[in-house]
Coordinates of C-alpha atoms and ligand atoms in Angstrom, one line a residue:
M1 CA 0.1 0.1 0.0
V2 CA 2.5 2.4 1.1
S3 CA 4.8 1.8 -2.0
A4 CA 1.8 2.2 -4.1
I5 CA 1.2 5.7 -2.7
L6 CA 5.0 6.3 -3.3
L7 CA 4.7 4.9 -6.9
A8 CA 1.5 7.3 -7.6
M9 CA 3.5 10.5 -6.2
L10 CA 6.4 9.4 -8.3
V11 CA 4.5 9.6 -11.2
V12 CA 2.9 12.7 -10.5
C13 CA 6.5 14.0 -10.1
A14 CA 7.7 12.9 -13.1
T15 CA 4.6 14.2 -15.3
A16 CA 5.2 17.8 -13.5
M17 CA 8.9 17.4 -14.8
A18 CA 8.0 16.3 -18.4
V19 CA 5.5 19.5 -18.5
G20 CA 8.1 22.1 -17.2
A21 CA 10.9 20.6 -19.2
V22 CA 12.1 19.9 -22.5
E23 CA 13.8 16.6 -21.8
L24 CA 16.8 16.0 -23.6
V25 CA 18.3 12.5 -22.1
R26 CA 16.4 9.8 -19.9
N27 CA 18.1 7.2 -18.4
G28 CA 21.0 7.6 -20.4
K29 CA 19.2 7.3 -23.5
P30 CA 18.3 10.0 -26.2
R31 CA 14.9 12.1 -25.9
A32 CA 15.6 14.3 -28.2
T33 CA 17.2 15.5 -31.8
I34 CA 19.4 18.3 -32.8
V35 CA 18.2 20.4 -35.8
A36 CA 21.0 22.6 -37.5
P37 CA 22.3 23.3 -41.1
S38 CA 24.9 20.7 -42.2
E39 CA 27.8 23.1 -42.6
G40 CA 29.4 26.0 -41.1
P41 CA 29.5 27.4 -37.5
P42 CA 25.6 25.8 -36.3
S43 CA 26.8 22.6 -37.7
Y44 CA 30.3 22.9 -35.6
A45 CA 27.5 23.9 -32.8
A46 CA 25.6 20.9 -33.1
E47 CA 28.6 18.4 -32.8
V48 CA 29.4 20.4 -29.6
L49 CA 26.4 19.7 -27.9
Q50 CA 26.3 16.1 -29.0
R51 CA 29.9 15.7 -27.6
Y52 CA 29.6 17.2 -24.4
I53 CA 25.6 15.9 -23.9
E54 CA 27.5 12.1 -24.8
R55 CA 30.5 13.0 -22.1
M56 CA 27.5 13.9 -19.3
S57 CA 25.0 11.3 -19.7
G58 CA 26.5 8.7 -22.5
A59 CA 23.4 9.6 -24.8
Q60 CA 24.4 10.2 -28.4
L61 CA 21.5 13.2 -29.5
P62 CA 20.8 12.4 -33.5
I63 CA 21.2 15.7 -35.7
V64 CA 19.8 16.0 -38.3
P65 CA 19.7 18.8 -41.3
D66 CA 17.5 21.9 -40.8
G67 CA 14.3 21.2 -42.9
R68 CA 13.5 17.8 -42.0
K69 CA 10.7 16.6 -39.9
V70 CA 11.6 15.7 -36.6
K71 CA 9.1 13.7 -33.8
G72 CA 9.5 14.8 -30.3
A73 CA 11.8 17.4 -28.5
K74 CA 14.1 19.4 -30.3
V75 CA 17.2 21.6 -30.2
I76 CA 17.1 23.8 -33.0
I77 CA 20.1 25.7 -33.7
R78 CA 20.0 28.2 -36.6
V79 CA 21.0 31.8 -37.8
R80 CA 18.2 34.3 -38.0
K81 CA 18.6 37.7 -38.9
G82 CA 18.1 40.3 -35.7
A83 CA 18.3 37.4 -33.2
A84 CA 20.9 39.3 -31.2
K85 CA 23.5 42.0 -32.0
L86 CA 26.7 41.9 -33.0
D87 CA 28.0 37.7 -32.6
G88 CA 25.7 37.3 -29.4
F89 CA 22.8 35.0 -29.0
R90 CA 19.2 33.9 -28.0
L91 CA 18.5 30.8 -26.1
K92 CA 15.0 29.8 -25.5
S93 CA 12.6 27.2 -24.8
S94 CA 9.3 26.6 -25.1
K95 CA 7.6 23.1 -24.8
D96 CA 9.4 20.5 -26.8
E97 CA 12.0 22.7 -28.4
V98 CA 15.1 24.4 -27.4
T99 CA 16.1 27.2 -29.8
I100 CA 19.6 28.6 -30.3
E101 CA 19.8 31.6 -32.7
A102 CA 22.5 33.9 -33.8
S103 CA 22.4 36.6 -36.4
V104 CA 26.0 35.8 -37.0
P105 CA 26.7 32.3 -37.5
R106 CA 29.6 32.0 -34.9
G107 CA 27.0 33.2 -32.3
C108 CA 25.5 29.7 -32.5
V109 CA 28.4 28.4 -30.9
Y110 CA 28.8 30.8 -27.9
G111 CA 24.9 30.0 -27.6
T112 CA 25.5 26.3 -27.5
Y113 CA 28.1 26.9 -24.8
A114 CA 25.3 28.6 -23.0
L115 CA 23.3 25.7 -23.3
L116 CA 25.8 23.5 -21.9
E117 CA 26.3 25.9 -18.9
E118 CA 22.5 25.8 -18.5
L119 CA 23.1 21.6 -17.9
G120 CA 25.6 22.2 -15.4
C121 CA 28.9 21.7 -17.5
R122 CA 31.5 24.8 -16.8
F123 CA 34.2 26.1 -19.1
Y124 CA 36.8 27.8 -16.5
G125 CA 40.2 26.5 -18.3
P126 CA 42.0 24.0 -20.2
E127 CA 41.2 20.4 -19.5
P128 CA 41.5 18.4 -17.2
L129 CA 41.2 20.6 -14.4
G130 CA 39.7 23.6 -15.9
V131 CA 36.8 22.2 -17.2
V132 CA 33.3 20.9 -15.1
I133 CA 31.4 18.2 -16.9
P134 CA 29.1 16.8 -14.5
K135 CA 27.6 13.0 -14.9
K136 CA 23.8 12.7 -15.4
K137 CA 21.4 10.1 -16.4
N138 CA 18.8 12.8 -17.0
L139 CA 19.1 16.1 -18.8
S140 CA 16.4 18.5 -19.5
V141 CA 16.0 22.3 -20.2
R142 CA 13.2 24.2 -18.3
V143 CA 10.7 25.6 -20.3
G144 CA 10.5 29.5 -20.4
L145 CA 14.3 29.7 -20.8
D146 CA 14.9 33.1 -22.2
I147 CA 18.8 34.2 -22.3
L148 CA 20.2 37.2 -24.6
K149 CA 23.7 37.3 -24.8
E150 CA 25.5 40.2 -26.7
P151 CA 29.0 40.9 -26.0
A152 CA 30.4 44.1 -24.8
F153 CA 33.6 44.1 -26.8
E154 CA 32.6 43.4 -30.3
N155 CA 36.5 42.1 -31.3
R156 CA 37.9 39.9 -28.5
L157 CA 41.3 38.5 -29.1
P158 CA 42.8 35.4 -27.3
S159 CA 46.4 35.3 -26.1
F160 CA 46.3 31.4 -25.5
G161 CA 44.9 28.5 -27.1
G162 CA 43.6 27.2 -30.6
P163 CA 40.4 27.6 -32.5
E164 CA 38.3 25.5 -30.7
L165 CA 39.1 26.5 -27.1
N166 CA 39.0 30.4 -28.6
A167 CA 35.3 29.9 -29.6
C168 CA 34.5 27.9 -26.3
W169 CA 35.6 31.0 -24.1
G170 CA 33.8 33.4 -26.4
F171 CA 36.8 35.0 -28.3
N172 CA 36.3 35.7 -32.0
F173 CA 39.8 35.5 -33.2
T174 CA 42.3 33.2 -33.4
G175 CA 45.8 33.5 -34.9
Y176 CA 46.0 33.2 -38.2
S177 CA 47.6 29.9 -39.8
K178 CA 48.6 29.2 -43.5
D179 CA 47.9 25.8 -42.8
P180 CA 44.8 24.7 -45.2
K181 CA 43.3 22.3 -42.5
R182 CA 43.4 24.7 -39.8
Q183 CA 42.1 27.3 -41.9
E184 CA 39.2 25.0 -43.0
F185 CA 38.4 24.3 -39.6
V186 CA 38.5 28.1 -38.6
K187 CA 36.4 28.8 -41.0
R188 CA 33.7 26.3 -39.9
I189 CA 33.8 27.5 -36.4
G190 CA 33.5 31.0 -37.9
L191 CA 36.3 32.7 -36.1
K192 CA 38.2 35.7 -37.5
T193 CA 42.2 35.7 -37.7
W194 CA 45.0 37.8 -36.9
R195 CA 48.5 38.6 -37.7
W196 CA 50.9 41.2 -35.8
G197 CA 53.9 41.9 -34.0
H198 CA 57.1 43.9 -34.2
I199 CA 57.6 43.4 -37.9
W200 CA 59.4 46.5 -39.1
P201 CA 62.8 45.0 -37.9
Q202 CA 62.3 42.1 -40.0
L203 CA 61.5 44.2 -43.2
I204 CA 64.7 46.2 -42.7
E205 CA 66.6 43.0 -42.4
Y206 CA 65.1 40.8 -45.4
Q207 CA 64.2 41.2 -48.6
F208 CA 60.3 39.7 -49.1
F209 CA 58.9 38.5 -52.4
A210 CA 55.6 39.3 -54.1
D211 CA 55.3 35.6 -55.0
G212 CA 56.1 34.4 -51.4
R213 CA 59.4 32.5 -51.4
P214 CA 61.4 32.7 -49.0
P215 CA 62.8 36.1 -47.8
V216 CA 66.6 36.7 -48.0
K217 CA 69.2 39.0 -46.2
M218 CA 69.1 42.4 -47.5
D219 CA 72.5 43.7 -48.8
Y220 CA 72.8 47.3 -48.2
S221 CA 76.5 47.6 -49.5
D222 CA 75.2 49.4 -52.4
K223 CA 72.6 51.4 -50.8
Q224 CA 74.6 53.4 -48.0
D225 CA 71.9 56.4 -48.8
W226 CA 69.2 54.1 -47.7
L227 CA 70.6 53.9 -44.1
P228 CA 69.5 55.9 -41.4
A229 CA 71.9 58.9 -40.1
D230 CA 73.0 59.4 -36.6
E231 CA 73.2 62.4 -34.9
K232 CA 76.9 63.0 -36.4
G233 CA 75.4 62.6 -39.7
V234 CA 77.3 59.0 -40.2
R235 CA 74.7 56.5 -42.2
R236 CA 75.0 53.1 -40.2
P237 CA 72.3 50.8 -38.9
N238 CA 70.2 51.9 -35.6
P239 CA 70.1 48.7 -34.2
S240 CA 68.5 47.7 -30.9
W241 CA 67.7 44.5 -28.9
D242 CA 65.0 43.3 -31.2
A243 CA 65.9 45.1 -34.4
P244 CA 69.9 43.6 -34.6
A245 CA 69.9 44.8 -38.5
G246 CA 68.2 48.4 -37.6
Q247 CA 64.8 49.9 -36.5
S248 CA 64.6 52.3 -39.5
L249 CA 65.6 53.4 -42.9
C250 CA 66.2 56.8 -44.3
F251 CA 62.6 57.1 -45.1
S252 CA 62.8 60.6 -46.8
N253 CA 64.8 58.8 -49.5
P254 CA 62.1 58.0 -52.1
D255 CA 64.0 54.6 -53.1
A256 CA 64.3 53.6 -49.6
F257 CA 60.7 54.6 -48.8
K258 CA 59.5 52.4 -51.9
W259 CA 61.3 49.5 -51.2
F260 CA 60.3 49.1 -47.3
V261 CA 56.5 49.7 -48.6
E262 CA 56.7 46.9 -51.3
N263 CA 58.5 44.9 -49.0
A264 CA 55.9 45.3 -46.1
V265 CA 53.5 44.4 -48.6
N266 CA 55.2 41.2 -50.0
W267 CA 55.6 40.3 -46.1
V268 CA 51.7 40.3 -45.8
F269 CA 51.2 38.3 -49.0
T270 CA 53.9 36.2 -47.9
N271 CA 53.0 35.1 -44.5
C272 CA 49.2 35.9 -43.9
P273 CA 47.2 37.1 -47.2
D274 CA 44.0 36.2 -46.4
A275 CA 44.2 37.5 -42.7
D276 CA 41.0 39.2 -41.4
Y277 CA 43.5 41.6 -39.4
V278 CA 46.9 42.6 -39.6
S279 CA 48.7 45.3 -37.7
M280 CA 52.5 46.0 -38.2
W281 CA 54.4 47.6 -35.5
S282 CA 58.0 48.8 -35.6
A283 CA 60.8 48.0 -33.3
D284 CA 60.1 47.0 -29.5
T285 CA 62.0 50.2 -28.1
A286 CA 60.9 52.7 -25.8
D287 CA 61.9 55.5 -28.3
L288 CA 61.9 54.7 -31.9
S289 CA 65.3 55.9 -33.6
L290 CA 65.0 57.3 -36.5
C291 CA 67.2 58.8 -39.5
Q292 CA 68.6 62.4 -38.4
C293 CA 69.6 63.3 -41.6
E294 CA 68.8 67.0 -43.0
K295 CA 66.0 65.6 -45.2
C296 CA 64.2 63.8 -42.9
K297 CA 64.7 66.1 -40.2
Q298 CA 63.5 68.8 -42.3
R299 CA 59.5 67.6 -42.3
G300 CA 59.5 68.1 -38.5
W301 CA 57.6 64.9 -37.9
T302 CA 57.4 62.8 -34.9
P303 CA 58.3 59.3 -35.0
T304 CA 54.6 58.7 -34.7
D305 CA 54.2 60.9 -38.0
W306 CA 56.7 59.0 -39.6
Y307 CA 55.0 55.9 -38.5
I308 CA 51.6 56.7 -40.1
H309 CA 53.1 58.1 -43.3
I310 CA 54.6 54.7 -43.7
H311 CA 51.3 52.7 -42.4
N312 CA 49.0 54.9 -45.1
E313 CA 51.5 53.8 -47.6
I314 CA 51.5 49.9 -47.0
W315 CA 47.9 50.2 -46.5
R316 CA 47.3 52.1 -49.8
A317 CA 49.6 49.2 -51.4
L318 CA 47.6 46.5 -50.0
K319 CA 44.3 47.2 -50.7
A320 CA 45.7 47.9 -54.6
R321 CA 47.0 44.2 -54.5
G322 CA 43.5 43.1 -53.4
F323 CA 44.1 42.6 -49.6
K324 CA 40.8 42.2 -47.7
G325 CA 41.2 42.5 -44.0
V326 CA 41.7 45.2 -41.5
F327 CA 45.1 47.2 -41.3
G328 CA 46.1 48.0 -37.7
W329 CA 48.7 50.2 -36.1
I330 CA 49.7 50.3 -32.4
A331 CA 50.2 53.4 -29.9
Y332 CA 53.0 52.2 -27.9
H333 CA 56.3 53.2 -26.8
G334 CA 57.6 55.1 -29.8
S335 CA 54.6 55.5 -31.2
E336 CA 52.5 56.2 -28.0
E337 CA 51.6 59.5 -28.7
P338 CA 49.2 60.6 -31.8
P339 CA 50.8 62.1 -34.7
Q340 CA 51.4 65.7 -35.1
Q341 CA 50.9 66.0 -38.7
V342 CA 50.1 63.2 -40.7
K343 CA 46.2 62.2 -41.2
L344 CA 45.0 58.4 -41.6
L345 CA 44.3 57.7 -44.9
E346 CA 40.7 57.8 -46.0
D347 CA 39.9 58.7 -42.2
G348 CA 41.2 55.3 -41.1
R349 CA 38.5 53.5 -43.0
E350 CA 38.9 49.6 -42.3
M351 CA 42.3 50.6 -40.2
D352 CA 42.2 49.4 -36.1
L353 CA 44.1 51.4 -33.3
L354 CA 45.9 49.2 -30.7
Y355 CA 46.2 51.2 -27.8
A356 CA 48.8 49.6 -25.4
P357 CA 49.5 51.4 -22.3
R358 CA 52.4 49.2 -21.1
P359 CA 54.4 51.6 -19.0
R360 CA 51.4 51.6 -16.8
G361 CA 53.0 48.2 -15.8
A362 CA 49.9 45.8 -16.2
S363 CA 47.5 47.7 -13.5
M364 CA 50.0 47.5 -10.9
H365 CA 48.8 50.8 -9.9
G366 CA 45.2 50.0 -9.6
P367 CA 42.5 50.8 -12.8
I368 CA 43.2 53.4 -15.2
T369 CA 40.6 55.5 -13.8
N370 CA 42.3 56.4 -10.6
D371 CA 44.6 59.5 -9.7
H372 CA 48.2 57.6 -10.1
S373 CA 50.1 59.8 -12.2
V374 CA 50.9 57.2 -14.7
N375 CA 46.8 56.8 -15.0
T376 CA 46.3 60.1 -15.4
A377 CA 49.0 60.4 -18.2
Y378 CA 47.3 57.7 -20.0
R379 CA 44.0 59.1 -19.9
E380 CA 45.3 62.2 -21.1
N381 CA 47.0 60.5 -24.1
I382 CA 43.9 58.6 -24.7
Q383 CA 41.9 62.2 -25.1
R384 CA 44.7 63.4 -27.2
W385 CA 44.5 60.2 -29.7
R386 CA 40.4 60.8 -29.5
K387 CA 40.9 64.3 -30.9
Y388 CA 43.5 63.1 -33.4
L389 CA 40.6 60.4 -34.1
S390 CA 37.7 62.9 -34.5
D391 CA 36.5 61.5 -38.0
F392 CA 37.9 58.2 -37.5
K393 CA 36.1 55.6 -39.6
G394 CA 38.1 52.7 -38.4
T395 CA 38.1 50.6 -35.0
M396 CA 40.1 51.0 -32.2
T397 CA 41.4 47.9 -29.5
V398 CA 42.8 47.9 -26.3
F399 CA 46.0 46.1 -25.9
E400 CA 46.0 45.4 -22.0
Y401 CA 48.9 43.6 -20.0
Y402 CA 46.7 41.7 -17.5
F403 CA 48.5 38.9 -16.0
D404 CA 51.7 40.1 -17.6
L405 CA 54.7 38.8 -15.4
V406 CA 57.3 40.5 -17.0
L407 CA 56.0 43.7 -15.9
L408 CA 54.2 42.1 -12.7
G409 CA 56.9 39.8 -11.5
H410 CA 58.7 41.6 -9.2
L411 CA 55.7 42.2 -7.0
P412 CA 54.6 39.6 -4.4
A413 CA 51.0 40.0 -5.5
G414 CA 51.8 40.3 -9.3
R415 CA 54.1 37.5 -9.3
T416 CA 51.6 35.1 -7.5
F417 CA 48.4 36.1 -10.1
L418 CA 46.5 38.4 -7.8
I419 CA 46.8 41.6 -10.2
P420 CA 44.7 43.0 -11.7
K421 CA 41.8 42.5 -9.1
P422 CA 38.5 41.4 -11.1
E423 CA 37.1 45.2 -9.9
D424 CA 39.9 46.8 -11.3
M425 CA 39.5 44.8 -14.9
K426 CA 35.8 45.6 -14.7
E427 CA 36.4 49.4 -13.7
E428 CA 38.7 49.4 -16.9
M429 CA 36.9 47.8 -19.2
R430 CA 33.9 50.1 -18.8
F431 CA 35.8 52.9 -19.0
Y432 CA 37.5 51.5 -22.4
L433 CA 34.2 51.2 -23.5
S434 CA 33.1 54.5 -22.9
Q435 CA 36.1 55.7 -24.8
G436 CA 34.9 54.4 -28.1
F437 CA 37.3 51.3 -28.1
N438 CA 35.3 48.0 -29.3
G439 CA 38.1 45.3 -29.3
F440 CA 40.1 43.6 -26.2
F441 CA 43.5 41.8 -26.4
D442 CA 45.3 40.9 -23.0
C443 CA 49.0 40.4 -23.6
D444 CA 49.8 38.2 -20.5
P445 CA 53.1 36.2 -20.7
P446 CA 53.2 33.6 -19.7
S447 CA 49.9 33.0 -21.4
G448 CA 49.0 29.5 -20.8
S449 CA 49.1 30.2 -16.9
F450 CA 45.8 29.6 -15.1
F451 CA 47.8 29.1 -11.7
P452 CA 46.4 28.5 -9.0
D453 CA 43.3 28.1 -10.7
P454 CA 41.2 29.7 -13.6
L455 CA 39.0 31.9 -11.9
R456 CA 41.0 35.2 -12.8
K457 CA 40.8 34.4 -16.6
W458 CA 37.6 33.3 -16.8
I459 CA 36.2 36.5 -15.2
Y460 CA 38.2 38.2 -17.5
R461 CA 36.6 36.6 -20.3
K462 CA 33.1 36.8 -18.7
L463 CA 33.6 40.5 -18.6
L464 CA 34.6 40.9 -22.2
W465 CA 30.8 39.9 -22.9
D466 CA 29.3 41.9 -19.9
V467 CA 31.0 44.5 -18.5
N468 CA 28.1 44.9 -15.6
L469 CA 29.2 41.1 -14.5
D470 CA 28.1 40.6 -10.9
I471 CA 31.7 39.3 -9.5
E472 CA 30.3 38.1 -6.5
A473 CA 28.0 35.9 -8.4
A474 CA 30.3 34.8 -10.6
K475 CA 32.8 33.9 -7.8
R476 CA 30.2 32.0 -6.1
D477 CA 29.5 30.0 -9.3
F478 CA 33.1 29.2 -9.6
F479 CA 33.8 28.0 -6.0
Q480 CA 31.0 26.0 -5.9
N481 CA 31.4 24.2 -9.0
Y482 CA 35.3 23.7 -9.1
Y483 CA 35.9 23.2 -5.6
G484 CA 32.8 21.4 -4.6
P485 CA 32.3 20.3 -1.1
A486 CA 35.7 21.9 -0.1
A487 CA 34.5 25.2 -1.9
K488 CA 34.1 26.9 1.4
I489 CA 37.6 26.4 3.1
V490 CA 39.3 27.0 -0.3
R491 CA 37.6 30.6 -0.6
E492 CA 38.3 31.2 2.9
V493 CA 41.8 30.4 2.4
R494 CA 42.4 32.1 -0.8
E495 CA 40.5 35.2 -0.1
E496 CA 42.7 35.4 3.1
V497 CA 46.1 34.5 1.3
E498 CA 45.4 37.5 -1.0
R499 CA 44.6 39.9 1.8
L500 CA 48.3 39.1 3.1
M501 CA 49.8 39.3 -0.5
F502 CA 48.4 42.7 -0.6
E503 CA 49.3 43.6 2.9
D504 CA 52.7 45.7 2.7
I505 CA 55.1 44.2 5.3
K506 CA 56.5 47.6 7.2
W507 CA 59.1 48.0 9.6
P508 CA 57.7 47.7 12.8
M509 CA 59.0 50.3 15.7
W510 CA 60.9 48.2 18.0
S511 CA 61.3 44.5 17.3
P512 CA 61.2 43.8 13.7
A513 CA 62.0 40.0 13.9
H514 CA 59.1 39.3 16.1
Y515 CA 56.1 40.7 13.9
A516 CA 57.3 41.7 10.6
D517 CA 57.2 38.0 9.6
R518 CA 53.9 37.4 10.6
P519 CA 52.1 37.0 7.1
I520 CA 54.5 34.6 6.4
K521 CA 53.7 32.5 9.3
R522 CA 50.1 33.0 8.4
L523 CA 50.8 31.9 5.2
R524 CA 52.2 29.0 6.0
E525 CA 49.4 27.9 8.5
L526 CA 46.8 28.6 5.7
E527 CA 48.5 25.7 3.6
T528 CA 47.7 23.4 6.4
R529 CA 44.4 24.5 6.3
L530 CA 43.9 22.9 2.8
D531 CA 44.7 19.7 4.2
E532 CA 41.0 19.6 5.8
A533 CA 39.7 20.6 2.5
I534 CA 41.4 17.8 0.8
A535 CA 39.7 15.6 3.5
K536 CA 36.5 16.9 2.5
V537 CA 36.5 15.6 -1.4
G538 CA 37.0 11.9 -0.5
N539 CA 38.4 9.8 -3.3
D540 CA 37.6 12.5 -6.1
E541 CA 40.6 12.7 -8.0
I542 CA 39.8 15.8 -9.9
L543 CA 39.0 17.9 -6.6
R544 CA 41.9 16.9 -5.0
Q545 CA 44.2 17.7 -7.5
R546 CA 42.4 21.2 -7.9
I547 CA 42.9 21.6 -3.9
E548 CA 46.7 20.1 -4.4
V549 CA 47.4 23.0 -6.9
M550 CA 45.9 25.3 -4.8
K551 CA 48.2 24.0 -1.8
L552 CA 51.5 24.7 -4.0
W553 CA 50.1 28.3 -4.7
V554 CA 49.9 29.1 -1.0
R555 CA 53.3 27.8 -0.5
Y556 CA 54.4 29.8 -3.2
C557 CA 53.1 32.7 -1.8
A558 CA 54.2 32.3 1.6
L559 CA 58.1 32.1 -0.1
A560 CA 57.1 35.5 -2.2
K561 CA 55.8 37.3 1.0
E562 CA 59.3 36.0 2.4
S563 CA 61.4 37.4 -0.3
E564 CA 59.7 40.6 0.3
Y565 CA 60.5 40.7 3.9
H566 CA 64.4 40.1 3.0
V567 CA 63.5 43.1 0.9
K568 CA 62.3 45.2 3.2
I569 CA 62.9 44.4 6.6
T570 CA 66.2 42.0 6.9
R571 CA 67.7 43.5 3.5
D572 CA 69.7 39.9 3.9
R573 CA 70.7 39.4 0.2
E574 CA 72.3 35.8 0.8
K575 CA 68.9 34.5 2.9
G576 CA 66.9 36.5 0.0
R577 CA 68.8 34.4 -2.7
Q578 CA 67.8 31.4 -0.8
V579 CA 64.5 32.3 -0.7
E580 CA 64.4 32.7 -4.5
Q581 CA 66.2 29.4 -5.4
S582 CA 63.3 27.7 -3.0
I583 CA 60.8 29.2 -5.4
R584 CA 62.7 28.0 -8.2
K585 CA 62.5 24.4 -6.7
L586 CA 59.2 24.5 -5.7
F587 CA 58.2 24.8 -9.4
E588 CA 61.1 22.3 -11.2
E589 CA 59.9 19.7 -8.2
N590 CA 56.2 20.2 -9.1
K591 CA 56.6 20.7 -12.9
D592 CA 55.1 17.5 -14.1
F593 CA 52.0 17.6 -11.6
L594 CA 51.5 21.0 -12.5
V595 CA 51.7 20.6 -16.6
K596 CA 49.4 17.5 -16.1
T597 CA 46.7 19.5 -14.5
G598 CA 46.7 21.7 -18.1
L599 CA 46.5 24.9 -15.5
L600 CA 50.3 25.5 -16.6
T601 CA 52.5 24.6 -19.8
E602 CA 55.6 23.6 -19.6
G603 CA 57.3 27.2 -20.7
D604 CA 55.0 28.3 -18.1
V605 CA 56.6 26.3 -15.3
R606 CA 59.9 27.3 -16.7
F607 CA 58.9 30.9 -16.8
L608 CA 57.8 31.1 -13.2
A609 CA 61.2 29.3 -12.4
E610 CA 63.5 31.2 -14.1
Q611 CA 62.7 34.2 -15.5
V612 CA 60.3 35.6 -12.8
T613 CA 63.0 34.4 -10.0
N614 CA 66.2 35.6 -12.0
Y615 CA 64.6 39.1 -12.2
N616 CA 63.7 39.2 -8.7
L617 CA 67.3 37.9 -7.9
S618 CA 69.0 40.7 -9.9
V619 CA 66.4 43.3 -9.0
Y620 CA 66.5 42.8 -5.4
F621 CA 69.7 40.5 -4.2
G622 CA 72.5 41.3 -6.4
G623 CA 72.9 38.7 -8.9
K624 CA 71.3 35.1 -10.4
Ligands
LIG701 ZN1 66.8 60.7 -43.6

């Protein structure tokens, strides 16, 4: 009798479920069909959906081409004009039907990942530790779902990962490749491609050819008048660290100028003829050294005037030769300030400005909106560019340095991946949007690093889509899904570590030895607290590894703090050196484990073990 009532109740519940939800999988068996066009990004999206639903439940949902009649529940993936702005998407569900729609084909891919998140998946970082794929025998989508997502930044360029990962993470560009197979794959996902860099030095060192054959070393022996003149009037190359053959030519010399422009065009047609976006930069020096001859000086141009003048001519020639992409320049170091005299060709139509405030030190002084003098300087410079670009017909992309350990590696909170704070990124992105920027790139060597967990880089990517992101809600989502039953302890530990890392070690009045090292002691205690967290996750290997990585990070933080202690309190170079050696050892000994987690690449571990420690040794402790 009791069991009959129970059974009746279960039937009622099951019916209620079916009314309020579109059933995709029941008991590990498919209950729905994916309907999508058989080509292009929507078809790729259908495969992504099929693959992850199978990983979750074991059920493989059939995919049928659109236009065919389908019985029962469906997930429809399609392009519909007006569905969402830019490459955004709309995700809706009604009785028996889930639809993923976008105005631009690749939007269907983002919409599919959003549906997978609705089903419980998370794509925080690289596999294996960075993703959450819950195992479920039953999968359904509640009726009445209506999610519209449109990206805050139209152009989103990644610094890490291949096309598949780039699309999964909401970027809409991927690095250009000449490999036809990869090109086809990128097209299928619907991503745009780009290629950029400090190309000028190559254009001086080598001769490139229109037919794309390998370049040859340029011989200037009978072209001495092409070489730039130094301040004494002597014509010779002007090398720098990344431009051994020289940074520039005598650009007022018509033959040298013409050759250089042609060489640049040939470079594009050799390396990336069909990229969607190419940006060419001069040498990577703080001050671009240009020719000092009378004819060059006569023009009274700044380095940026020369840069834009040459850029215009390359662009004109590229278009004449049929190049279809966008052609960008960079405001960086030598070309940081806008030109004084030279105007952009056709008001910069199909051009892109990359704004790279590198000397701001990767947000180490807080958001660009605060009153720190470098931030003020960069805000003023943006206003000068905006004035210069008042009739601009092109686009503007931010070239930020979040997580850049080349810039942050000497700061305890920087080298431990705590700069910038999520709130600072949010503040900055809102500012950049208000200034008319519609693209974003983050230069973040070592760029494969998601240490100690992918939280910050995940928030960064979410902000590219939504500058009003509720950061606290995002953190809750992350800790719950990523650390499971250990979420509370890990979050407490992580946040206390963060406070301690930002706390300045100060010289106390009387007994420095007693008090100044307290944060270090506390950090060591926090490391042992994570053993409690490990005990909570039982034999879940993935969760255990995530906490093991966190433990290593807390140990690293304690050492980084100890290094700071020797810099500021003991001034003991020998002890400081020992601490840096311990950091090196920590990464070397755990290299295999860290690489296996996917949260650091081998190169990144080396970067932390060598570049970062060497930098600190030479800056603070007098040698390697
Ligand atoms: Zn000259």
